[in-house]
Amino acid sequence: MKSNVYFLPIEKISGLYDFIKWTGVFDSIGEKDTIALKIHFGNSGHNNHIPAEYSKEILRVLEERKCFAFFTDTNVLYRGERENTISHIKIVKLHNYHNLGVPVVIAGGSSGKDEVVLEINRKHFKNVYIAREYSEISGMIALTHFKGHILAAIGGTIKNVGIGCASRKGKYAMHSNITPLADISKCIGCGKCVKECPVVAIEIKNKKANINKKKCIGCGSCIHTCPKEAISIPWSSVTPAQFQEKIVEYASGVISQYAENKFFAINFLTKIAIECDCASNPGKFLSPDIGVLVSKDPVAIDRASVDIIKKVNGKDVFEGIRPPYNYQLEYGEEIGLGSNSYKLIEFK
């Protein structure tokens, strides 16, 4: 069965409100529903994020549904300007998301440890760890700026939900298959990582941190605790195929919490850069701006996104400069997250 994917061409972007209303995708949202608008707030080094004025048009539709809506994201795993709630909110304000009349919630707590465990029993994970707030809502709208990504190849709805809703422990589990790396040359033996470790997997030996691989649970707490950045993520320990399948499993876990017709996806095919919005410099644009897609199917909307970008440019702009992206799309269909078959319906 084909999933519906609705398309608004970029030249009609001023009609975003009318387009969302026309699709009818939000018709299942009621006034007692709490709806998370899961978004990436961007980076201070560029403006590739979804413009706040576009989100304002989406909020107009939600206001008519009389639900309680809020913008949300989680703090990141790596060091950077979104690694804690205070610095994350600075980006929210920089890009004017605090002026839209709805709350902003940085989920999972400032340390990323406020999580719930969901049993999924999949190939890579028996359980997934997601920010607690996402287990306490009626539904979710994934607002996604579609672009490239170094491991996922594409940063679409699947990545936005899979990585973006995970706790810090969950993020680490997707990005790595081994324990964090300790650079002894940088370590000053302060012991802060020892105090932070929840399973006593770190000890100071000869004035240097030593991580017990058998005890380590991969929560990533030590990475952010170290004042000298001596502990890091072993990014190369996971292959693109493994990483993409892992984010699919996490996305399926998140979405499985919500009742039927309470998950929605909106992909913005604008400023399609080679790198993720997390980067201070996302690199060159791979395509002209194309438009906006809406669907209830996370696989179908990401598949339609790459298909449309390919059609507009006459080639696959991600091929050769990024890993293959089909791992996530094929595995997503395999485990029932969505379908690669879709019907594209253009707004007239």
C-alpha positions as CSV (number, residue, x, y, z in Angstrom):
1,M,0.0,0.0,0.0
2,K,1.3,3.4,-1.0
3,S,1.7,6.2,1.6
4,N,0.5,9.7,0.8
5,V,3.2,12.3,0.6
6,Y,2.1,15.9,0.0
7,F,4.3,18.4,-1.9
8,L,4.3,22.2,-1.8
9,P,6.7,23.7,-4.4
10,I,9.0,26.4,-3.2
11,E,7.5,29.1,-5.3
12,K,4.3,28.6,-3.3
13,I,5.9,28.7,0.1
14,S,3.9,31.7,1.1
15,G,0.9,29.4,1.1
16,L,2.3,27.0,3.7
17,Y,-0.6,27.5,6.1
18,D,-3.2,26.7,3.3
19,F,-1.1,23.8,2.2
20,I,-1.0,22.2,5.7
21,K,-4.7,22.7,6.0
22,W,-5.3,21.2,2.6
23,T,-3.4,18.0,3.4
24,G,-5.6,17.3,6.4
25,V,-2.8,15.5,8.1
26,F,-3.4,17.2,11.4
27,D,-7.1,16.5,11.5
28,S,-6.7,13.7,14.0
29,I,-5.2,16.1,16.6
30,G,-7.7,17.1,19.3
31,E,-7.8,19.9,21.9
32,K,-6.6,17.6,24.7
33,D,-3.5,16.5,22.8
34,T,0.0,17.5,23.8
35,I,2.0,17.7,20.6
36,A,5.8,18.0,20.4
37,L,7.3,19.8,17.4
38,K,10.6,18.0,17.2
39,I,13.1,20.3,15.5
40,H,16.8,21.1,15.2
41,F,17.3,24.7,16.3
42,G,20.4,25.1,14.1
43,N,23.8,26.6,14.8
44,S,25.1,30.1,15.4
45,G,27.6,29.8,12.5
46,H,24.9,29.6,9.7
47,N,21.2,30.0,8.9
48,N,20.4,26.6,7.3
49,H,17.8,25.8,10.0
50,I,14.1,26.0,9.3
51,P,13.1,29.7,9.5
52,A,10.9,30.5,12.5
53,E,8.4,32.2,10.2
54,Y,7.7,28.8,8.5
55,S,7.0,27.2,11.8
56,K,4.7,30.0,12.7
57,E,2.4,29.0,9.8
58,I,2.3,25.4,11.1
59,L,1.4,26.7,14.6
60,R,-1.6,28.5,13.1
61,V,-3.0,25.2,12.1
62,L,-2.3,23.7,15.5
63,E,-4.0,26.6,17.3
64,E,-7.1,25.8,15.4
65,R,-6.9,22.2,16.6
66,K,-6.8,23.7,20.2
67,C,-4.0,21.3,21.2
68,F,-1.0,22.1,23.5
69,A,2.1,22.4,21.3
70,F,5.7,23.0,22.1
71,F,9.1,23.1,20.3
72,T,11.6,20.6,21.5
73,D,15.0,19.0,20.9
74,T,17.6,17.2,23.1
75,N,21.1,18.2,24.0
76,V,23.8,16.7,21.8
77,L,26.3,13.9,22.6
78,Y,29.4,15.7,21.5
79,R,30.9,19.0,22.8
80,G,29.5,22.1,21.3
81,E,27.0,25.0,21.7
82,R,24.0,22.7,22.1
83,E,25.7,20.4,24.7
84,N,23.7,21.8,27.6
85,T,20.4,23.5,28.1
86,I,21.7,27.0,28.7
87,S,23.8,27.2,25.6
88,H,21.1,25.4,23.6
89,I,18.5,28.0,24.6
90,K,20.9,30.7,23.3
91,I,20.5,29.2,19.8
92,V,16.7,29.0,20.2
93,K,16.7,32.8,20.9
94,L,19.2,33.6,18.2
95,H,16.9,32.0,15.6
96,N,13.7,33.5,17.1
97,Y,11.9,30.4,18.1
98,H,11.2,31.9,21.6
99,N,9.0,34.5,20.0
100,L,6.4,32.1,18.5
101,G,4.0,31.9,21.5
102,V,4.6,28.3,22.5
103,P,7.0,26.8,25.0
104,V,10.4,25.4,24.2
105,V,11.5,22.3,26.0
106,I,15.0,20.9,25.9
107,A,14.2,17.3,26.7
108,G,16.2,14.8,28.7
109,G,17.6,17.2,31.2
110,S,20.8,19.3,30.8
111,S,23.0,16.2,31.2
112,G,20.8,14.1,28.9
113,K,20.2,11.5,31.6
114,D,16.5,11.9,32.2
115,E,15.4,9.0,30.1
116,V,12.9,6.1,29.8
117,V,13.7,2.6,28.5
118,L,11.5,1.2,25.7
119,E,11.7,-2.5,24.8
120,I,11.8,-3.0,21.0
121,N,13.7,-6.4,20.6
122,R,15.3,-5.5,17.2
123,K,18.5,-6.6,15.5
124,H,20.8,-4.0,17.1
125,F,18.9,-3.1,20.3
126,K,16.7,-4.9,22.7
127,N,15.9,-1.6,24.5
128,V,16.2,2.0,23.4
129,Y,16.8,5.0,25.7
130,I,14.8,8.2,24.9
131,A,14.3,11.5,26.6
132,R,11.5,11.2,29.2
133,E,9.4,14.0,27.9
134,Y,8.7,12.1,24.6
135,S,7.0,9.4,26.6
136,E,4.6,11.8,28.2
137,I,2.9,13.3,25.1
138,S,0.0,12.5,22.8
139,G,1.9,12.8,19.6
140,M,4.8,14.4,17.6
141,I,5.4,16.5,14.5
142,A,8.9,16.0,13.2
143,L,10.0,19.3,11.6
144,T,13.0,18.4,9.6
145,H,15.5,20.4,7.5
146,F,16.5,17.8,4.9
147,K,20.3,17.8,4.2
148,G,23.4,15.6,4.0
149,H,25.0,13.7,7.0
150,I,28.4,12.2,7.3
151,L,27.1,8.7,8.5
152,A,23.4,8.7,7.8
153,A,24.1,10.2,4.3
154,I,20.8,12.1,4.6
155,G,19.5,14.0,7.5
156,G,15.7,13.4,7.2
157,T,12.8,12.6,9.4
158,I,14.3,9.2,10.4
159,K,17.5,10.8,11.7
160,N,15.6,13.7,13.3
161,V,13.5,11.4,15.4
162,G,16.0,8.5,15.9
163,I,19.0,10.5,17.0
164,G,17.1,13.6,18.1
165,C,14.8,12.0,20.7
166,A,17.4,9.7,22.3
167,S,19.0,10.3,25.7
168,R,22.7,10.8,25.8
169,K,23.1,7.1,26.5
170,G,21.0,6.3,23.4
171,K,22.9,8.7,21.2
172,Y,26.2,7.0,22.2
173,A,24.8,3.6,21.6
174,M,24.0,4.5,18.0
175,H,27.3,6.3,17.3
176,S,29.7,3.7,18.7
177,N,30.2,0.0,19.3
178,I,33.0,0.4,21.9
179,T,33.8,2.4,25.0
180,P,34.9,6.0,25.0
181,L,38.6,6.7,24.2
182,A,40.9,8.2,26.8
183,D,43.8,10.3,25.6
184,I,46.3,9.9,28.3
185,S,48.4,12.8,27.1
186,K,45.6,15.2,27.8
187,C,44.4,13.6,31.1
188,I,45.4,15.5,34.3
189,G,44.1,12.9,36.7
190,C,41.5,15.3,38.3
191,G,39.0,12.4,38.9
192,K,35.9,14.3,37.7
193,C,35.1,11.5,35.3
194,V,35.3,9.0,38.2
195,K,32.7,10.9,40.2
196,E,30.4,11.2,37.2
197,C,30.5,7.5,36.0
198,P,27.3,5.8,37.2
199,V,28.7,2.3,37.1
200,V,32.2,2.9,38.6
201,A,33.9,2.0,35.4
202,I,36.6,4.6,35.7
203,E,39.5,4.7,38.1
204,I,42.7,6.9,38.3
205,K,45.9,4.8,37.8
206,N,49.2,6.5,37.9
207,K,47.4,9.9,37.9
208,K,45.6,9.0,34.6
209,A,42.0,7.9,33.9
210,N,41.5,4.3,33.1
211,I,38.2,3.0,31.6
212,N,37.1,-0.6,32.4
213,K,35.6,-1.8,29.1
214,K,33.7,-4.6,30.8
215,K,31.9,-2.3,33.2
216,C,31.3,0.7,30.8
217,I,27.7,1.0,29.7
218,G,28.4,3.7,27.1
219,C,26.4,6.5,28.6
220,G,28.8,9.2,27.5
221,S,28.8,11.1,30.8
222,C,32.5,11.1,31.1
223,I,32.9,12.8,27.7
224,H,31.2,16.0,28.9
225,T,32.7,15.9,32.4
226,C,36.4,16.0,31.4
227,P,37.7,19.6,31.6
228,K,40.6,18.8,29.2
229,E,38.5,16.9,26.5
230,A,40.7,13.9,27.1
231,I,37.8,11.5,26.6
232,S,36.2,11.2,23.2
233,I,33.7,9.3,21.0
234,P,35.3,6.6,18.8
235,W,33.2,7.7,15.8
236,S,34.8,5.2,13.3
237,S,33.8,2.2,15.4
238,V,30.4,2.0,13.6
239,T,29.8,1.6,9.9
240,P,27.3,3.7,8.0
241,A,25.0,0.6,7.5
242,Q,25.1,-0.1,11.3
243,F,24.5,3.5,12.2
244,Q,21.5,3.9,9.8
245,E,19.9,0.7,11.0
246,K,20.4,1.8,14.6
247,I,18.7,5.2,14.1
248,V,15.8,3.4,12.4
249,E,15.3,1.2,15.4
250,Y,15.4,4.2,17.7
251,A,12.9,6.1,15.5
252,S,10.6,3.1,15.5
253,G,10.8,3.0,19.3
254,V,9.9,6.6,19.7
255,I,7.0,6.6,17.2
256,S,5.6,3.3,18.6
257,Q,4.5,5.2,21.7
258,Y,1.9,7.3,19.9
259,A,-1.6,6.3,18.9
260,E,-2.4,5.8,15.3
261,N,-2.4,9.1,13.3
262,K,-0.5,11.0,16.0
263,F,2.9,11.1,14.3
264,F,3.5,13.5,11.5
265,A,6.5,14.5,9.4
266,I,7.3,17.7,7.6
267,N,10.5,17.9,5.5
268,F,11.8,21.2,4.3
269,L,13.8,20.8,1.1
270,T,15.7,24.1,1.4
271,K,19.3,25.0,1.8
272,I,20.2,21.3,1.1
273,A,23.9,21.3,2.3
274,I,26.4,18.5,2.3
275,E,26.7,18.5,6.1
276,C,24.2,18.5,9.0
277,D,23.0,21.7,10.7
278,C,25.1,20.6,13.7
279,A,28.3,21.7,11.8
280,S,29.5,25.2,12.2
281,N,30.1,25.2,8.5
282,P,27.7,22.8,6.7
283,G,29.5,23.2,3.4
284,K,28.2,23.8,-0.1
285,F,24.6,23.5,-1.2
286,L,23.9,20.4,-3.3
287,S,20.6,21.6,-4.8
288,P,18.4,24.6,-5.3
289,D,15.5,25.1,-2.9
290,I,12.7,22.8,-3.8
291,G,9.8,22.9,-1.4
292,V,8.1,21.2,1.5
293,L,6.8,17.6,2.0
294,V,4.2,16.4,4.5
295,S,3.4,12.8,5.4
296,K,2.5,10.5,8.2
297,D,5.1,8.0,7.0
298,P,8.7,8.7,8.0
299,V,10.1,6.3,5.5
300,A,8.0,7.5,2.6
301,I,8.7,11.2,3.2
302,D,12.5,10.6,3.3
303,R,12.3,8.4,0.2
304,A,10.2,11.0,-1.6
305,S,12.7,13.7,-0.5
306,V,15.7,12.0,-2.2
307,D,13.6,11.1,-5.2
308,I,12.5,14.7,-5.7
309,I,16.0,16.1,-5.2
310,K,17.4,13.6,-7.7
311,K,14.7,14.6,-10.2
312,V,15.2,18.3,-9.9
313,N,19.0,18.0,-10.2
314,G,19.1,15.3,-12.8
315,K,21.3,13.2,-10.6
316,D,21.7,11.8,-7.1
317,V,23.5,14.7,-5.4
318,F,24.5,12.6,-2.4
319,E,26.1,9.8,-4.5
320,G,29.9,9.6,-4.2
321,I,30.2,12.2,-1.5
322,R,28.2,10.4,1.2
323,P,27.6,6.8,2.1
324,P,24.6,5.1,0.5
325,Y,21.3,6.2,2.3
326,N,19.3,3.1,1.3
327,Y,20.3,1.2,4.4
328,Q,17.9,3.2,6.5
329,L,15.1,3.3,4.0
330,E,15.1,-0.4,3.2
331,Y,15.6,-1.4,6.9
332,G,12.8,1.0,7.9
333,E,10.4,-0.8,5.6
334,E,11.7,-4.2,6.7
335,I,10.8,-3.5,10.4
336,G,7.5,-1.8,9.6
337,L,8.5,1.8,10.3
338,G,7.0,2.9,6.9
339,S,7.0,2.2,3.2
340,N,9.2,3.1,0.2
341,S,6.1,3.1,-2.0
342,Y,4.3,6.4,-2.0
343,K,1.8,8.6,-3.8
344,L,3.1,12.2,-4.4
345,I,0.2,14.7,-4.2
346,E,1.2,18.2,-5.3
347,F,-0.6,21.3,-3.9
348,K,-2.3,23.2,-6.8
